Every structure is written in C-alpha cells, then in structure tokens.
Amino acid sequence: MKKMPQVLIVEDEPAIAELIAVNLRHNGLQPIWAEDGDSAQREIDAVLPDVILLDWMLPGQSGLALARKWRADGRTKAVPIIMLTARGDEPDKVAGLDAGADDYITKPFSTQELLARIRAVLRRRAPEQVNDSVAQGDLVLDAGTHRVTYQGRALKIGPTEFKLLHFFMKHAERVHSRAQLLDKVWGDHVFIEERTVDVHVKRLREALGAAGVMVETVRGAGYRFTSQPPALMQA
Ligand code: CA
C-alpha cells in the first residue's frame, strides 16, 4: 500500500492550521500540526515529513530562519518547503525562496490552490525519492544521500544547484532553454525571471570547480550538460 504523504503544518494560528488540516485529510494527505519552530523540530526529529507548510510569522524563530535551518540540515534539506506569506509581500517571497523554500502561497489562499502547490512539490520531489545515482564522466551525483563527487572528492553544492545538476545529468548532451529549465527544475514559479537560471548555472559551475566546464552555454539556445567537454578532454 502506498504511504499517505505527511504534511507538517507549522502555523501558530489554530483556526488556519485546523482549516488546512481538514482539507489535507479529505484529500489523502496526513497533516501534522506544530505551532512553533521548537515543536516542529520535535515532529521532524520523530518522523521526516514529505512536505512542510511553513508560516512566515511565527512566535520564536521566524519561518525564514526555520527554512534556512532545515535547508542546511542534511536530514531535512530535501524536504520541500512551502512558505505561507501575507498578501503582496513580494520581498518576503524572494527572501523565502532564497532561504531555500520551494514555493510560497499567499494568505488568504484557496484550498484548491494549496492542494495544487502541495501536489506540485510532491511530484517534483518524486524523481529524487528514487535513491538513484547518476554518473557522467568522473562526476557522480547520489540523489539518495544528496552527495556530489568529482574524481572521488565531495563537492559542496546548494539545494537549487543540486536540483539543477540532477536534471542536467539525467538529461545530458541535450540543449535546454532557460524556460525549459525553469519549468523542469523550479516548477511553476511564474515570477522567477529567466536570468535567475543564469545565476544558478554560474553558482553550479563554481561549485563544480574543474568539472564546471561540463555545463556548457549554447549561445542563443540555453545550456547543455556534457560528459565530454572539449576543455576536459584536452587536459
Ligand atoms: Ca502566524
């Protein structure tokens, strides 16, 4: 039997938490409610959730601080986080995504919208749940342990760069436009501009060090990951 996805709701307002919980339950998801960061951490320590719904304004640690903390923690770094923010708080959304949130939703939100966002992050997460590893040349990415090594040496890679690299390595030797990468790696963040892709590609290349040349810029078209870049072959 398929396990019911667990959704950790970190929200200090009981009425909102209860409304979300009821709707999740009616839609085949298992809600767990925590009213602040400390109790959320206890829940996470006990059972790793499939998705975290994280309110921005919380007593004690803010949602932003919690998102950063969980992204930096090896155990929770792959768990999708959807931030709940106040209407029209554009800088908040950007800061939330910078802190490692996968998506955001603005209060007040419709149940349908919330469920759609949760399903989207679960879908996007699905390929990573398969504990596969991909190897291209001397570069190896292990989705199970979230580790990347080049010539046997571990590389330090941020969460977005990891997702980007995972996609590149699974679809090597093909050219992907920025719009395609936004769609496949970021999902449906409509407000993210295409140049965001360039920023993360740059970070990815830096993180890869000598293997950075495997990520090629294809002028006027986008990016391609290749296991046999000319620069490496000559070396
Ligand atoms: Ca709140």
Short mmCIF file of C-alpha atoms and ligand atoms in Angstrom, two decimals:
data_model
loop_
_atom_site.label_atom_id
_atom_site.label_comp_id
_atom_site.label_asym_id
_atom_site.label_seq_id
_atom_site.Cartn_x
_atom_site.Cartn_y
_atom_site.Cartn_z
CA MET A 1 0.00 0.00 0.00
CA LYS A 2 1.21 3.48 -0.80
CA LYS A 3 2.09 5.55 2.22
CA MET A 4 -0.01 8.64 2.76
CA PRO A 5 2.20 11.71 2.30
CA GLN A 6 2.75 13.53 5.58
CA VAL A 7 2.44 17.30 5.62
CA LEU A 8 3.88 19.20 8.56
CA ILE A 9 1.92 22.42 9.13
CA VAL A 10 3.95 24.98 11.06
CA GLU A 11 1.38 27.66 11.89
CA ASP A 12 0.66 29.46 15.15
CA GLU A 13 -2.95 30.31 14.34
CA PRO A 14 -5.09 27.29 15.29
CA ALA A 15 -8.00 28.29 13.03
CA ILE A 16 -5.81 28.37 9.93
CA ALA A 17 -3.95 25.19 10.89
CA GLU A 18 -7.23 23.38 11.50
CA LEU A 19 -8.70 24.51 8.19
CA ILE A 20 -5.62 23.31 6.33
CA ALA A 21 -5.54 20.03 8.27
CA VAL A 22 -9.18 19.22 7.49
CA ASN A 23 -8.65 19.85 3.79
CA LEU A 24 -5.47 17.80 3.65
CA ARG A 25 -7.18 14.89 5.37
CA HIS A 26 -10.03 15.00 2.86
CA ASN A 27 -7.51 14.80 0.06
CA GLY A 28 -5.46 11.81 1.09
CA LEU A 29 -2.71 13.69 2.91
CA GLN A 30 -1.77 13.27 6.54
CA PRO A 31 -1.45 16.59 8.39
CA ILE A 32 0.71 17.11 11.47
CA TRP A 33 0.38 20.42 13.25
CA ALA A 34 3.15 22.28 15.05
CA GLU A 35 2.54 25.78 16.44
CA ASP A 36 6.15 26.94 16.52
CA GLY A 37 9.66 26.06 15.44
CA ASP A 38 10.52 24.04 18.54
CA SER A 39 7.53 21.74 18.29
CA ALA A 40 8.05 21.48 14.52
CA GLN A 41 11.62 20.35 15.14
CA ARG A 42 10.38 17.69 17.56
CA GLU A 43 7.95 16.40 14.92
CA ILE A 44 10.71 16.35 12.31
CA ASP A 45 13.07 14.52 14.67
CA ALA A 46 10.38 11.89 15.18
CA VAL A 47 9.16 11.48 11.58
CA LEU A 48 10.53 13.18 8.49
CA PRO A 49 7.54 14.79 6.69
CA ASP A 50 7.07 14.73 2.91
CA VAL A 51 6.22 18.43 2.74
CA ILE A 52 6.49 21.32 5.21
CA LEU A 53 3.96 24.17 5.13
CA LEU A 54 5.76 26.96 6.91
CA ASP A 55 4.16 30.15 8.15
CA TRP A 56 6.33 33.24 7.81
CA MET A 57 5.28 34.95 11.05
CA LEU A 58 5.73 32.62 14.00
CA PRO A 59 6.42 33.16 17.69
CA GLY A 60 10.09 32.45 18.42
CA GLN A 61 12.07 31.55 15.32
CA SER A 62 10.62 33.01 12.11
CA GLY A 63 9.63 30.86 9.18
CA LEU A 64 12.56 32.28 7.27
CA ALA A 65 15.07 31.23 9.96
CA LEU A 66 13.48 27.77 10.10
CA ALA A 67 13.64 27.36 6.32
CA ARG A 68 17.35 28.23 6.39
CA LYS A 69 17.98 25.85 9.27
CA TRP A 70 16.19 22.92 7.63
CA ARG A 71 17.85 23.52 4.29
CA ALA A 72 21.27 23.44 5.96
CA ASP A 73 20.48 20.20 7.81
CA GLY A 74 21.38 17.03 5.91
CA ARG A 75 18.30 15.23 7.17
CA THR A 76 15.77 17.85 6.09
CA LYS A 77 17.50 19.51 3.13
CA ALA A 78 15.49 17.58 0.54
CA VAL A 79 12.08 18.07 2.17
CA PRO A 80 10.01 20.53 0.10
CA ILE A 81 9.04 23.69 1.97
CA ILE A 82 6.07 25.83 1.01
CA MET A 83 6.07 29.20 2.77
CA LEU A 84 2.84 30.86 3.82
CA THR A 85 3.15 34.62 3.47
CA ALA A 86 0.97 37.70 3.82
CA ARG A 87 -0.60 39.15 0.69
CA GLY A 88 1.56 41.26 -1.55
CA ASP A 89 4.75 40.82 0.44
CA GLU A 90 6.98 40.45 -2.61
CA PRO A 91 10.34 40.84 -0.79
CA ASP A 92 9.22 38.11 1.60
CA LYS A 93 8.65 35.70 -1.25
CA VAL A 94 12.07 36.35 -2.68
CA ALA A 95 13.72 36.04 0.74
CA GLY A 96 11.80 32.82 1.37
CA LEU A 97 12.95 31.30 -1.89
CA ASP A 98 16.50 32.47 -1.22
CA ALA A 99 16.32 30.73 2.15
CA GLY A 100 15.55 27.51 0.31
CA ALA A 101 11.75 27.37 0.21
CA ASP A 102 10.45 25.50 -2.85
CA ASP A 103 7.33 27.56 -3.22
CA TYR A 104 5.17 30.09 -1.44
CA ILE A 105 1.49 30.68 -1.10
CA THR A 106 -0.16 33.96 -0.15
CA LYS A 107 -2.77 34.20 2.59
CA PRO A 108 -5.70 34.06 2.24
CA PHE A 109 -5.44 31.16 -0.17
CA SER A 110 -7.96 28.76 -1.61
CA THR A 111 -7.84 25.13 -0.62
CA GLN A 112 -7.58 24.14 -4.25
CA GLU A 113 -4.55 26.34 -4.75
CA LEU A 114 -2.85 24.96 -1.64
CA LEU A 115 -3.51 21.36 -2.70
CA ALA A 116 -2.22 22.08 -6.19
CA ARG A 117 1.01 23.52 -4.76
CA ILE A 118 1.48 20.56 -2.44
CA ARG A 119 0.90 18.08 -5.28
CA ALA A 120 3.34 20.02 -7.45
CA VAL A 121 6.17 19.85 -4.91
CA LEU A 122 5.44 16.18 -4.25
CA ARG A 123 5.60 15.49 -7.99
CA ARG A 124 8.81 17.44 -8.37
CA ARG A 125 10.28 15.64 -5.43
CA ALA A 126 9.34 12.22 -6.78
CA PRO A 127 12.40 11.70 -9.00
CA GLU A 128 14.67 12.44 -6.05
CA GLN A 129 12.86 9.99 -3.82
CA VAL A 130 14.19 7.25 -6.04
CA ASN A 131 17.57 6.77 -4.45
CA ASP A 132 19.41 6.63 -7.70
CA SER A 133 22.83 7.88 -8.53
CA VAL A 134 23.87 9.35 -11.84
CA ALA A 135 27.40 9.30 -13.18
CA GLN A 136 28.76 11.38 -16.06
CA GLY A 137 32.48 11.07 -16.61
CA ASP A 138 34.14 11.47 -13.20
CA LEU A 139 31.16 13.33 -11.80
CA VAL A 140 28.78 11.32 -9.61
CA LEU A 141 25.54 12.56 -8.07
CA ASP A 142 23.82 10.43 -5.46
CA ALA A 143 20.21 11.51 -5.04
CA GLY A 144 19.73 9.27 -2.01
CA THR A 145 22.44 10.89 0.09
CA HIS A 146 22.38 14.25 -1.75
CA ARG A 147 26.12 13.99 -2.38
CA VAL A 148 28.09 15.02 -5.43
CA THR A 149 31.64 13.88 -6.01
CA TYR A 150 34.13 14.66 -8.74
CA GLN A 151 37.06 12.29 -9.13
CA GLY A 152 36.10 10.88 -5.75
CA ARG A 153 36.14 14.20 -3.93
CA ALA A 154 32.96 15.55 -2.35
CA LEU A 155 31.68 18.90 -3.65
CA LYS A 156 29.64 21.43 -1.70
CA ILE A 157 26.51 22.26 -3.67
CA GLY A 158 23.45 24.34 -2.71
CA PRO A 159 19.92 22.86 -2.90
CA THR A 160 18.88 24.62 -6.12
CA GLU A 161 22.21 23.87 -7.80
CA PHE A 162 21.81 20.24 -6.75
CA LYS A 163 18.38 20.01 -8.39
CA LEU A 164 19.72 21.72 -11.48
CA LEU A 165 22.70 19.38 -11.70
CA HIS A 166 20.46 16.36 -11.14
CA PHE A 167 18.29 17.41 -14.07
CA PHE A 168 21.32 18.18 -16.26
CA MET A 169 22.97 14.84 -15.54
CA LYS A 170 19.81 12.87 -16.20
CA HIS A 171 19.33 14.73 -19.48
CA ALA A 172 22.92 15.08 -20.60
CA GLU A 173 24.08 16.07 -24.09
CA ARG A 174 20.81 17.86 -24.77
CA VAL A 175 20.28 21.60 -25.01
CA HIS A 176 17.76 23.03 -22.54
CA SER A 177 16.39 26.55 -22.87
CA ARG A 178 16.14 28.73 -19.77
CA ALA A 179 12.35 28.44 -19.91
CA GLN A 180 12.58 24.65 -20.01
CA LEU A 181 14.95 24.63 -17.05
CA LEU A 182 12.62 26.91 -15.08
CA ASP A 183 9.78 24.56 -15.81
CA LYS A 184 11.63 21.32 -15.04
CA VAL A 185 13.82 22.40 -12.15
CA TRP A 186 11.94 25.25 -10.47
CA GLY A 187 8.40 24.19 -11.36
CA ASP A 188 5.69 26.77 -11.60
CA HIS A 189 7.32 29.86 -10.07
CA VAL A 190 5.83 32.22 -12.60
CA PHE A 191 7.54 35.28 -11.13
CA ILE A 192 11.05 33.89 -11.46
CA GLU A 193 12.88 35.51 -14.32
CA GLU A 194 14.93 33.58 -16.81
CA ARG A 195 18.11 35.30 -15.70
CA THR A 196 17.68 33.52 -12.35
CA VAL A 197 18.69 30.40 -14.28
CA ASP A 198 21.93 32.10 -15.30
CA VAL A 199 22.68 32.97 -11.67
CA HIS A 200 22.25 29.36 -10.57
CA VAL A 201 24.18 27.98 -13.52
CA LYS A 202 27.04 30.29 -12.54
CA ARG A 203 26.87 29.07 -8.94
CA LEU A 204 26.72 25.48 -10.13
CA ARG A 205 29.81 25.90 -12.28
CA GLU A 206 31.66 27.45 -9.33
CA ALA A 207 30.60 24.59 -7.07
CA LEU A 208 31.74 22.04 -9.63
CA GLY A 209 35.21 23.55 -9.87
CA ALA A 210 37.20 21.81 -12.60
CA ALA A 211 34.06 19.93 -13.69
CA GLY A 212 32.27 23.25 -14.25
CA VAL A 213 33.14 23.10 -17.95
CA MET A 214 30.70 20.19 -18.23
CA VAL A 215 27.91 22.78 -18.12
CA GLU A 216 28.12 24.47 -21.50
CA THR A 217 26.44 27.65 -22.63
CA VAL A 218 24.83 27.22 -26.02
CA ARG A 219 24.54 30.69 -27.48
CA GLY A 220 21.03 31.77 -28.22
CA ALA A 221 19.64 28.44 -27.04
CA GLY A 222 20.40 27.78 -23.38
CA TYR A 223 22.55 25.23 -21.59
CA ARG A 224 23.81 21.73 -22.16
CA PHE A 225 25.45 19.30 -19.79
CA THR A 226 28.09 17.17 -21.46
CA SER A 227 30.21 14.37 -20.04
CA GLN A 228 32.91 15.11 -22.64
CA PRO A 229 33.58 18.84 -22.72
CA PRO A 230 36.44 19.78 -25.05
CA ALA A 231 38.27 21.61 -22.21
CA LEU A 232 38.40 18.45 -20.08
CA MET A 233 39.34 16.20 -22.99
CA GLN A 234 42.36 18.37 -23.79
CA ALA A 235 43.54 18.46 -20.19
CA CA B 1 1.48 33.39 12.01
#
